[in-house]
PDB file of C-alpha atoms in Angstrom:
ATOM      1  CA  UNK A   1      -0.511 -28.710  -7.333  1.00 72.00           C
ATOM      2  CA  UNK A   2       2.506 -26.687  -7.402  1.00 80.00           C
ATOM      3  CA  UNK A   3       2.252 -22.705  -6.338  1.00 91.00           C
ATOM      4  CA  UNK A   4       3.802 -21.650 -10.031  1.00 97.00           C
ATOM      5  CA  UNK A   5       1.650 -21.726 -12.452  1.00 97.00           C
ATOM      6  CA  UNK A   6       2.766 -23.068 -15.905  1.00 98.00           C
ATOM      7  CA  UNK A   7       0.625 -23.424 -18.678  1.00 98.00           C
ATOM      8  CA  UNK A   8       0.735 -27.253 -20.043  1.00 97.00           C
ATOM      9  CA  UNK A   9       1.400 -26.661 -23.433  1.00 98.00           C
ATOM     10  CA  UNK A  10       2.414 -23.884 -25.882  1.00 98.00           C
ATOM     11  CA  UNK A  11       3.396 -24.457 -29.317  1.00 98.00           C
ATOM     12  CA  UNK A  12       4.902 -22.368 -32.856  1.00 97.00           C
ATOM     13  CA  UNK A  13       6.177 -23.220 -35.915  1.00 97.00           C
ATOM     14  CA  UNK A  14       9.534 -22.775 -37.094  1.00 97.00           C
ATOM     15  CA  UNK A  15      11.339 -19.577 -36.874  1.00 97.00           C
ATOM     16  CA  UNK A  16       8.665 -18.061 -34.511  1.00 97.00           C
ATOM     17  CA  UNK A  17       9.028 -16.400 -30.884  1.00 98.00           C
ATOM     18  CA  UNK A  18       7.700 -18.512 -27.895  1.00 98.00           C
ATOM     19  CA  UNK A  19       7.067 -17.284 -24.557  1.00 98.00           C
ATOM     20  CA  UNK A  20       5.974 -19.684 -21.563  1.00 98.00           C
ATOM     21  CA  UNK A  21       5.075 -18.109 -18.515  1.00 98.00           C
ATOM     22  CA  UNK A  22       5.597 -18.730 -14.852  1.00 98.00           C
ATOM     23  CA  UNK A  23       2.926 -17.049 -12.634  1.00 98.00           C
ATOM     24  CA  UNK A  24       3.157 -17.330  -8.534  1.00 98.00           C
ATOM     25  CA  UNK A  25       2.972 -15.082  -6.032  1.00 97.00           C
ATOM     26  CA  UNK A  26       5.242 -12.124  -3.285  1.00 96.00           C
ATOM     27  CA  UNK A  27       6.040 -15.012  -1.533  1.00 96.00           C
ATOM     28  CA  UNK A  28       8.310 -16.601  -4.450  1.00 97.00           C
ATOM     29  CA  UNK A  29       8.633 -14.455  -7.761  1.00 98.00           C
ATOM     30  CA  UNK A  30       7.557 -11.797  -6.233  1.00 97.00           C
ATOM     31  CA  UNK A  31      11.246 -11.796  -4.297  1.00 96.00           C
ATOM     32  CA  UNK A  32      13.765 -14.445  -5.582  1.00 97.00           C
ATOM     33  CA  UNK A  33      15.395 -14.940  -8.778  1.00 97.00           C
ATOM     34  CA  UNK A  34      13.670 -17.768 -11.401  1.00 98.00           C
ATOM     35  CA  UNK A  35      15.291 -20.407 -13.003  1.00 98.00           C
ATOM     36  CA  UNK A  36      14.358 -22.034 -16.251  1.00 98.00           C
ATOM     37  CA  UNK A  37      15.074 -26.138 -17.217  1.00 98.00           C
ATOM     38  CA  UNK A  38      15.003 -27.818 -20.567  1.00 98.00           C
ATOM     39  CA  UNK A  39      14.411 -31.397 -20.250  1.00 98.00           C
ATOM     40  CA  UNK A  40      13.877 -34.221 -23.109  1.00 98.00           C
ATOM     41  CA  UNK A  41      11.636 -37.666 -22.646  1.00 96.00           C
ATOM     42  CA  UNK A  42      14.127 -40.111 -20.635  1.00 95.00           C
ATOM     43  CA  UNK A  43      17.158 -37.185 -19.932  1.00 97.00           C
ATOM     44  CA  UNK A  44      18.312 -35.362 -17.143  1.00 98.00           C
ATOM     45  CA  UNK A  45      17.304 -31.484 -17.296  1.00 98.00           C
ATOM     46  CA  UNK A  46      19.242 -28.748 -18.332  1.00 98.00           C
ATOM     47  CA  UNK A  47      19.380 -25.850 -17.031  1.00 98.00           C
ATOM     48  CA  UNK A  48      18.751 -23.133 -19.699  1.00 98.00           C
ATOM     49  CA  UNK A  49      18.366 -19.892 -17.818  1.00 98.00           C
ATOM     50  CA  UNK A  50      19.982 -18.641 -14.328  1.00 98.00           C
ATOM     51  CA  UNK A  51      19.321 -15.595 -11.736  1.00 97.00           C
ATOM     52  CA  UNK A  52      16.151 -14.651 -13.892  1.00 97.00           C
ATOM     53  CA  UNK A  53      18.206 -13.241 -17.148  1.00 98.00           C
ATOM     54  CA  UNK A  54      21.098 -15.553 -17.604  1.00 98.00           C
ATOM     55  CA  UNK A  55      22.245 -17.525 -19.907  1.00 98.00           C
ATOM     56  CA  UNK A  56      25.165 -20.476 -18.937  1.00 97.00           C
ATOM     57  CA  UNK A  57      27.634 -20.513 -22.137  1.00 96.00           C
ATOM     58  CA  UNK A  58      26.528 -22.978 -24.105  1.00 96.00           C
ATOM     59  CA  UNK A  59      22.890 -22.074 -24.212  1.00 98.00           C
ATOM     60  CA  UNK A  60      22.553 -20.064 -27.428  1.00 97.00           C
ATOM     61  CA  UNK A  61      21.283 -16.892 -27.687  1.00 97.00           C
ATOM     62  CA  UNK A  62      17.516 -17.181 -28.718  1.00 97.00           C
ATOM     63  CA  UNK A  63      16.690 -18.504 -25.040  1.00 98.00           C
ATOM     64  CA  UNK A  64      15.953 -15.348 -22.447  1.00 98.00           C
ATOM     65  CA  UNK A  65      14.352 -14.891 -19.240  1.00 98.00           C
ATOM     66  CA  UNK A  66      12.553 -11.821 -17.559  1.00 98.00           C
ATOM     67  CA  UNK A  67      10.124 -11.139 -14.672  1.00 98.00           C
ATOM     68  CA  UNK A  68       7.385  -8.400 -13.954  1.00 97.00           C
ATOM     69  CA  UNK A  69       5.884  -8.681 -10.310  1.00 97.00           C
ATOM     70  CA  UNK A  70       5.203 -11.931  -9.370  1.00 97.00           C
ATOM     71  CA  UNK A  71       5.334 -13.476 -13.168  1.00 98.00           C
ATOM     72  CA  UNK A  72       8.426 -14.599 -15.171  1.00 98.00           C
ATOM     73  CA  UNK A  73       8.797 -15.393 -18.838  1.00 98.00           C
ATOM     74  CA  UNK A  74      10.813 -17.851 -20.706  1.00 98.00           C
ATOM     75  CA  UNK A  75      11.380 -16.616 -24.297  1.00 98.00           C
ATOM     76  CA  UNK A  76      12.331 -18.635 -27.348  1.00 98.00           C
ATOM     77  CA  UNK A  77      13.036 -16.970 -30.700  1.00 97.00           C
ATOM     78  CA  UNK A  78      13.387 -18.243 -34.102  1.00 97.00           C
ATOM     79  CA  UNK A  79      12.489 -21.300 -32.971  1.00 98.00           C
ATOM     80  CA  UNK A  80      13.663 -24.245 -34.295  1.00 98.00           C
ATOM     81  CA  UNK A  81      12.484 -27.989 -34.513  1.00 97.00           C
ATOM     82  CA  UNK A  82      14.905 -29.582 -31.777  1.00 97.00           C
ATOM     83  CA  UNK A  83      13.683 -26.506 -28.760  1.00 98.00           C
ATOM     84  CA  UNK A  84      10.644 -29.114 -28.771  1.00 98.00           C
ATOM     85  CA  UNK A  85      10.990 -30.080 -24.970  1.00 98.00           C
ATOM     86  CA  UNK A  86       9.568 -29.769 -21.502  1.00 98.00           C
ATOM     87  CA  UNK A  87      10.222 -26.345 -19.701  1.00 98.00           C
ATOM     88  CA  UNK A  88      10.038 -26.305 -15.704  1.00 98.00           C
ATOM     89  CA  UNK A  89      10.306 -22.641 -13.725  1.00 98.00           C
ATOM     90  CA  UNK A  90      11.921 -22.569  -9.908  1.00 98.00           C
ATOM     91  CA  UNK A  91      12.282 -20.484  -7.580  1.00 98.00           C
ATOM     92  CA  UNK A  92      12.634 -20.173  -3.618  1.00 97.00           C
ATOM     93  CA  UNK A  93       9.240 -19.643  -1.921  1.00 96.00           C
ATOM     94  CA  UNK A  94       9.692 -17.649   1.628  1.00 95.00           C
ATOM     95  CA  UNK A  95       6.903 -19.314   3.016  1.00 92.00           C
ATOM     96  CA  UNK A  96       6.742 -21.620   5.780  1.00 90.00           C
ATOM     97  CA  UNK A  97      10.738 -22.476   6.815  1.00 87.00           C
ATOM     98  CA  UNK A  98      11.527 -21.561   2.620  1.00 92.00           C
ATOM     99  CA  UNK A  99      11.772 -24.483   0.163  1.00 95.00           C
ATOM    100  CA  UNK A 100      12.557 -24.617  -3.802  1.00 97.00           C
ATOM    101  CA  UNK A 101       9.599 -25.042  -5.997  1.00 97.00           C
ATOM    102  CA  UNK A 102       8.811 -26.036  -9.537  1.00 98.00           C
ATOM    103  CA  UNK A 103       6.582 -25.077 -11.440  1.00 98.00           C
ATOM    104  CA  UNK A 104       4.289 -27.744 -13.022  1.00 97.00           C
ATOM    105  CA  UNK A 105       5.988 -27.630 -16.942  1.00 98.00           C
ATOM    106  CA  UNK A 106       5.073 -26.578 -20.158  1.00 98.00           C
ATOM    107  CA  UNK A 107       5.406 -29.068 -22.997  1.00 98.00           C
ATOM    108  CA  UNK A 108       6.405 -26.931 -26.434  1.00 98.00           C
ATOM    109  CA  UNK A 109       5.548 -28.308 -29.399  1.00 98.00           C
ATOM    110  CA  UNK A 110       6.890 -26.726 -32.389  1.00 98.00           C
ATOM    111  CA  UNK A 111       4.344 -27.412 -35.667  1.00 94.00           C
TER     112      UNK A 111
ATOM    113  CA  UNK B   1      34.833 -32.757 -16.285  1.00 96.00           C
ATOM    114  CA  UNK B   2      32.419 -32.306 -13.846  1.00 97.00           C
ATOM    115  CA  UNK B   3      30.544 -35.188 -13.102  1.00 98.00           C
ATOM    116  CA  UNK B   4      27.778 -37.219 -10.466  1.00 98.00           C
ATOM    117  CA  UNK B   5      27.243 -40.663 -10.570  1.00 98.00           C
ATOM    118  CA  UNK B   6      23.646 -42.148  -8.857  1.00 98.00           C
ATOM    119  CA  UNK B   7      23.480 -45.802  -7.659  1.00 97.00           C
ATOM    120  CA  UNK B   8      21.534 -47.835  -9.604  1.00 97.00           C
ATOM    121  CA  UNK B   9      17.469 -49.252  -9.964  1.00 98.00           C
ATOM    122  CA  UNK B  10      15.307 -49.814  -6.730  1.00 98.00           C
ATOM    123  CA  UNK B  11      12.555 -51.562  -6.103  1.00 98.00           C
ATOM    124  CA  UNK B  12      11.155 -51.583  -2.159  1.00 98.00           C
ATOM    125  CA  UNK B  13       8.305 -52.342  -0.160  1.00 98.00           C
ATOM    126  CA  UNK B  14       5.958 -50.101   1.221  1.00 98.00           C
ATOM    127  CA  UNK B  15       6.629 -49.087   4.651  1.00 97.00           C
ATOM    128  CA  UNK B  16      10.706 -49.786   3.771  1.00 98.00           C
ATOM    129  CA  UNK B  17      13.003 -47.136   3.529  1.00 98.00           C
ATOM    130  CA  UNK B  18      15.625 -46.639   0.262  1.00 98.00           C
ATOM    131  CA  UNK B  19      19.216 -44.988   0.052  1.00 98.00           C
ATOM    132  CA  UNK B  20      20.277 -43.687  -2.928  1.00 98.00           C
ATOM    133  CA  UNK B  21      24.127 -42.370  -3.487  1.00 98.00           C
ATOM    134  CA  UNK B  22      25.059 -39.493  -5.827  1.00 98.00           C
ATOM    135  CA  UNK B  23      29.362 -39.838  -6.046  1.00 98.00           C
ATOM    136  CA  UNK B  24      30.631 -36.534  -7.217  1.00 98.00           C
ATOM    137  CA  UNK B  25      33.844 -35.733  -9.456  1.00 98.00           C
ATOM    138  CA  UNK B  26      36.165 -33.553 -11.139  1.00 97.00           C
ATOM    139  CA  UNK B  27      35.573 -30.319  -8.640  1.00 97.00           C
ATOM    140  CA  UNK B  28      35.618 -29.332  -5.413  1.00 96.00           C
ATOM    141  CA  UNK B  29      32.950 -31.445  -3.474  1.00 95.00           C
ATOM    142  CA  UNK B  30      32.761 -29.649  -0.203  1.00 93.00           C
ATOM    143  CA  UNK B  31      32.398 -25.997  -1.923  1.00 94.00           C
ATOM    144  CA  UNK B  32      29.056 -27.068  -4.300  1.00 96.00           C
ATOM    145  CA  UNK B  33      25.415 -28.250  -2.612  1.00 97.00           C
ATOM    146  CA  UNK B  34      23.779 -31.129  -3.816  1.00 98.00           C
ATOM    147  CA  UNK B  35      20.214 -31.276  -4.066  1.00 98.00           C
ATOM    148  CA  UNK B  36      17.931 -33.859  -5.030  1.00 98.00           C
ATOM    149  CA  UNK B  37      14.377 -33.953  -7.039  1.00 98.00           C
ATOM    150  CA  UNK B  38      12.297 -36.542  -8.162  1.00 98.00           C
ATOM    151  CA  UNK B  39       9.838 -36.679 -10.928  1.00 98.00           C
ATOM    152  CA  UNK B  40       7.201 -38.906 -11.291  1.00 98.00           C
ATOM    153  CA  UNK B  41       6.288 -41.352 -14.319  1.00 97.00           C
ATOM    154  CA  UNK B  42       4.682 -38.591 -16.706  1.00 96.00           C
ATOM    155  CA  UNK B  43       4.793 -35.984 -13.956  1.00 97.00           C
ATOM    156  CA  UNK B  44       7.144 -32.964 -13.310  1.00 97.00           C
ATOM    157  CA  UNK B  45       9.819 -32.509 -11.160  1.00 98.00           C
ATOM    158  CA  UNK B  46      10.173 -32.048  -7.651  1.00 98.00           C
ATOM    159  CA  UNK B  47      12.076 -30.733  -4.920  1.00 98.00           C
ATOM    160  CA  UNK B  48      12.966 -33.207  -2.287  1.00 98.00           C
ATOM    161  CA  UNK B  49      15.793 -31.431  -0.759  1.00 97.00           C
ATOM    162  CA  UNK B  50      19.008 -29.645  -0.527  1.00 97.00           C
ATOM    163  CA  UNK B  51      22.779 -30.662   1.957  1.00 97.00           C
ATOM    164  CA  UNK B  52      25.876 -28.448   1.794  1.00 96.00           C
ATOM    165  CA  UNK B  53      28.682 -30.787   1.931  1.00 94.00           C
ATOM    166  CA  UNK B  54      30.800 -28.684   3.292  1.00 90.00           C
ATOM    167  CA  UNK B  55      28.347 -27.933   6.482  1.00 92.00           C
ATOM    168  CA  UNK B  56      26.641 -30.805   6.334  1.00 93.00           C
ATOM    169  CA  UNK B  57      23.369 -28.258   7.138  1.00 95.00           C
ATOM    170  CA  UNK B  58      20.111 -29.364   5.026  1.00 96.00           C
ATOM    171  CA  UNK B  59      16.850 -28.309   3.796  1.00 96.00           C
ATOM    172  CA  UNK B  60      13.902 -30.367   3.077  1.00 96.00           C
ATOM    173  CA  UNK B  61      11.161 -29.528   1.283  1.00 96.00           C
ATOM    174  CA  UNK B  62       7.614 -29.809   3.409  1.00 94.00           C
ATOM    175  CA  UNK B  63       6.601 -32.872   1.696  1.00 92.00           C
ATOM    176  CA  UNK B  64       9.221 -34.424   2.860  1.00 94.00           C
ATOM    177  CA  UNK B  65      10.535 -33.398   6.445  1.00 89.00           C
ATOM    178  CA  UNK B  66      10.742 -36.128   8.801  1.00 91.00           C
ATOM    179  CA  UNK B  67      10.975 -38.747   6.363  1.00 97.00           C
ATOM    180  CA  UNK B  68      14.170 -37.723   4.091  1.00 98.00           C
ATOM    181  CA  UNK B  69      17.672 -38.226   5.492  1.00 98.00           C
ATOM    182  CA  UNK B  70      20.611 -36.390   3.451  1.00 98.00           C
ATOM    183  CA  UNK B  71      24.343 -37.274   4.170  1.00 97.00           C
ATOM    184  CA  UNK B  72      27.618 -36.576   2.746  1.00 97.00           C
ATOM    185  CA  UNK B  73      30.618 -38.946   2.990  1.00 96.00           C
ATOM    186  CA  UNK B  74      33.588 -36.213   2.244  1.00 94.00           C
ATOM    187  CA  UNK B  75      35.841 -39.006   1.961  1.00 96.00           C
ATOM    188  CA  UNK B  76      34.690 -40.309  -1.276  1.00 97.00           C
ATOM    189  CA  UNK B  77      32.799 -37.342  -2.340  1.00 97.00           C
ATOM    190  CA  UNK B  78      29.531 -38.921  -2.333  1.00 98.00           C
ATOM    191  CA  UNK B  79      25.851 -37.831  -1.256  1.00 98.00           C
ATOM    192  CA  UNK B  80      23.506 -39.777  -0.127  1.00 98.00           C
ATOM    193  CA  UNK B  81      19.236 -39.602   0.212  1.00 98.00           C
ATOM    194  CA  UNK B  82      17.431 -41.597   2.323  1.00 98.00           C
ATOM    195  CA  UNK B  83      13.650 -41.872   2.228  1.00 98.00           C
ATOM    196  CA  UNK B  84      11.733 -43.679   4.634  1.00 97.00           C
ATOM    197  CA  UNK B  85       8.068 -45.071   5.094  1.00 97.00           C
ATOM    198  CA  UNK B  86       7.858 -45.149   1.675  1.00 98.00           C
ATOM    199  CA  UNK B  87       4.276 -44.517  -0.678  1.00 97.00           C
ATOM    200  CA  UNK B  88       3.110 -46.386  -4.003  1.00 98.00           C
ATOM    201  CA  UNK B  89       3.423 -42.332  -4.858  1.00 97.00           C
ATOM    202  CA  UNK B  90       6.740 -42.425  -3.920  1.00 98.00           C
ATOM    203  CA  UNK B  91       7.967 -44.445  -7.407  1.00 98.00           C
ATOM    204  CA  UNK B  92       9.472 -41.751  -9.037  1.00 98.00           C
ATOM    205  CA  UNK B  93      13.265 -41.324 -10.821  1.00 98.00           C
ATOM    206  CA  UNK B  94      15.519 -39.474  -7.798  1.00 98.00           C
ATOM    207  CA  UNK B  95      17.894 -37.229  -9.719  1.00 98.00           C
ATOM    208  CA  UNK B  96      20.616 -35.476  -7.538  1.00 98.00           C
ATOM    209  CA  UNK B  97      22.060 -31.953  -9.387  1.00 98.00           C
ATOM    210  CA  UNK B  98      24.540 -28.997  -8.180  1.00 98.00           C
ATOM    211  CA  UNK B  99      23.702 -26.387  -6.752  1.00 97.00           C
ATOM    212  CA  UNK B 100      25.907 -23.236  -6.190  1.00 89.00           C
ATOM    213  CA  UNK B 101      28.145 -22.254  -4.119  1.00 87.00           C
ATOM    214  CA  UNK B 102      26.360 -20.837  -1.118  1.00 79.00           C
ATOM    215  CA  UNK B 103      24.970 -21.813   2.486  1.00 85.00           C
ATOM    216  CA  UNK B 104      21.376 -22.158   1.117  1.00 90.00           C
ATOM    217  CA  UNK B 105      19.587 -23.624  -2.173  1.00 94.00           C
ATOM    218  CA  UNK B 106      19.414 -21.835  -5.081  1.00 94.00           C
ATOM    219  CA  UNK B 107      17.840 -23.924  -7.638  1.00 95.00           C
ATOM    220  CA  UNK B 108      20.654 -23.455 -10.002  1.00 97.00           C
ATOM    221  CA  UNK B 109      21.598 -26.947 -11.074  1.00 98.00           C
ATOM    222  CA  UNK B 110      24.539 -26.727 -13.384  1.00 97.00           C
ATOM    223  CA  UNK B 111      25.051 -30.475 -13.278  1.00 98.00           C
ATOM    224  CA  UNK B 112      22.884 -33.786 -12.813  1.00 98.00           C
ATOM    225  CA  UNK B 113      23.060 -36.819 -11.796  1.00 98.00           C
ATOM    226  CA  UNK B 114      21.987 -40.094 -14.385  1.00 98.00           C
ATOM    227  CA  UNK B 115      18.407 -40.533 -12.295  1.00 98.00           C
ATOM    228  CA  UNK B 116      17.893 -43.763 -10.176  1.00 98.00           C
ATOM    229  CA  UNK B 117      14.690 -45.111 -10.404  1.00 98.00           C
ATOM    230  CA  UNK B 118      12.934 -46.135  -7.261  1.00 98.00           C
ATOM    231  CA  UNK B 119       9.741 -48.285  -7.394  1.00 98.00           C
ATOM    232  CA  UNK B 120       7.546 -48.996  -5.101  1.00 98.00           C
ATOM    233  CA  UNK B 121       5.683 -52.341  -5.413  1.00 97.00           C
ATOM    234  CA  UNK B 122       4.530 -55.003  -3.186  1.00 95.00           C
TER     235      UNK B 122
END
């Protein structure tokens, strides 16, 4: 049971926005940056978002991050058919010595 | 390009111990951490822990500590895990990634290792 809080599934058709969320606590959102992974059946993730609001070049422009308290968001707009993919949030949690920790994933389905 | 290259398929015994090596290329090795995750058939992924080559200093998540090893050979640029008294649970694909550039784990992974597969089976 991981300490971020995914939900396990979100879905939209094409062209829609998406937002997954990534809910934990002061301890880890609250007070480190979040970063967001995309990862296919059988591949290696990719990471899609950096330091909360960033985008690495490549990633195109209808993926953005944000966070409010101790929750972050992953947004997806205009979705299209091939963003259909498992999404993982991590962050440092200051707890204990500190370690990095995922949160559980959110499979998107798009319709 | 930048690149990291993960020995191949395991299968151990429970109670053994397994190494896996993650050879880095095309950057500096000793100015990037390495850090490695696992995820579990159908499951998510994992932290198992984080080395600077450069310090050789490490981090291990608290599932893990006392039973992970993490190493760095900075004469072939290559990173190696070591997990010991290992679980059934433990059968998992071990990816090692990038981290940044600091003395601590960020969780910003710009580049991944192929996964090795480690199975536990008697």
């Amino acid at each position: 049971q991981s300490v971020l809080t995914q939900p396990p599934s979100a879905s939209g058709t094409p062209g829609q926005r998406v937002t997954i969320s990534c809910s934990g606590s002061s301890s880890n959102i609250g007070s480190n940056i979040v970063n967001w992974y995309q990862q296919f059946p059988g591949t290696a993730p990719k990471l899609l978002i950096y330091s909360t609001n960033q985008r690495p070049s490549g990633v195109p422009g209808r993926f953005s991050g944000s966070k409010s308290g101790t929750s972050a968001s992953l947004a997806i707009s205009g979705l299209q058919s091939e963003d259909e993919a498992d999404y993982y949030c991590v962050t440092w949690d200051n707890s204990l010595n500190g370690f990095l920790v995922f949160g559980a994933g959110t499979k998107l389905t798009v319709l | 390009q930048v690149q990291l290259v993960q020995s191949g398929v395991e299968v151990k015994k429970p109670g053994a111990s397994v190494k896996v090596s993650c050879k880095a290329s095309g950057y500096t090795f000793s100015s990037y951490g390495i850090d490695w995750v696992r995820q579990a058939p159908g499951q998510g992924l994992e932290w198992v822990g984080w080395i600077s080559p450069n310090s050789g200093n490490t981090r291990q998540a608290p599932n893990f500590q006392g039973r992970v090893t993490m190493t760095t050979d900075t004469v072939t640029n290559t990173v190696y895990m070591e997990l010991g008294n290992l679980r059934y649970d433990d059968t998992a694909v071990y990816y090692c990634a990038r981290d940044g550039v600091g003395q601590w784990p960020t969780g910003k992974f710009d580049c991944w290792g192929q996964g090795t597969l480690v199975t536990v089976a008697s």
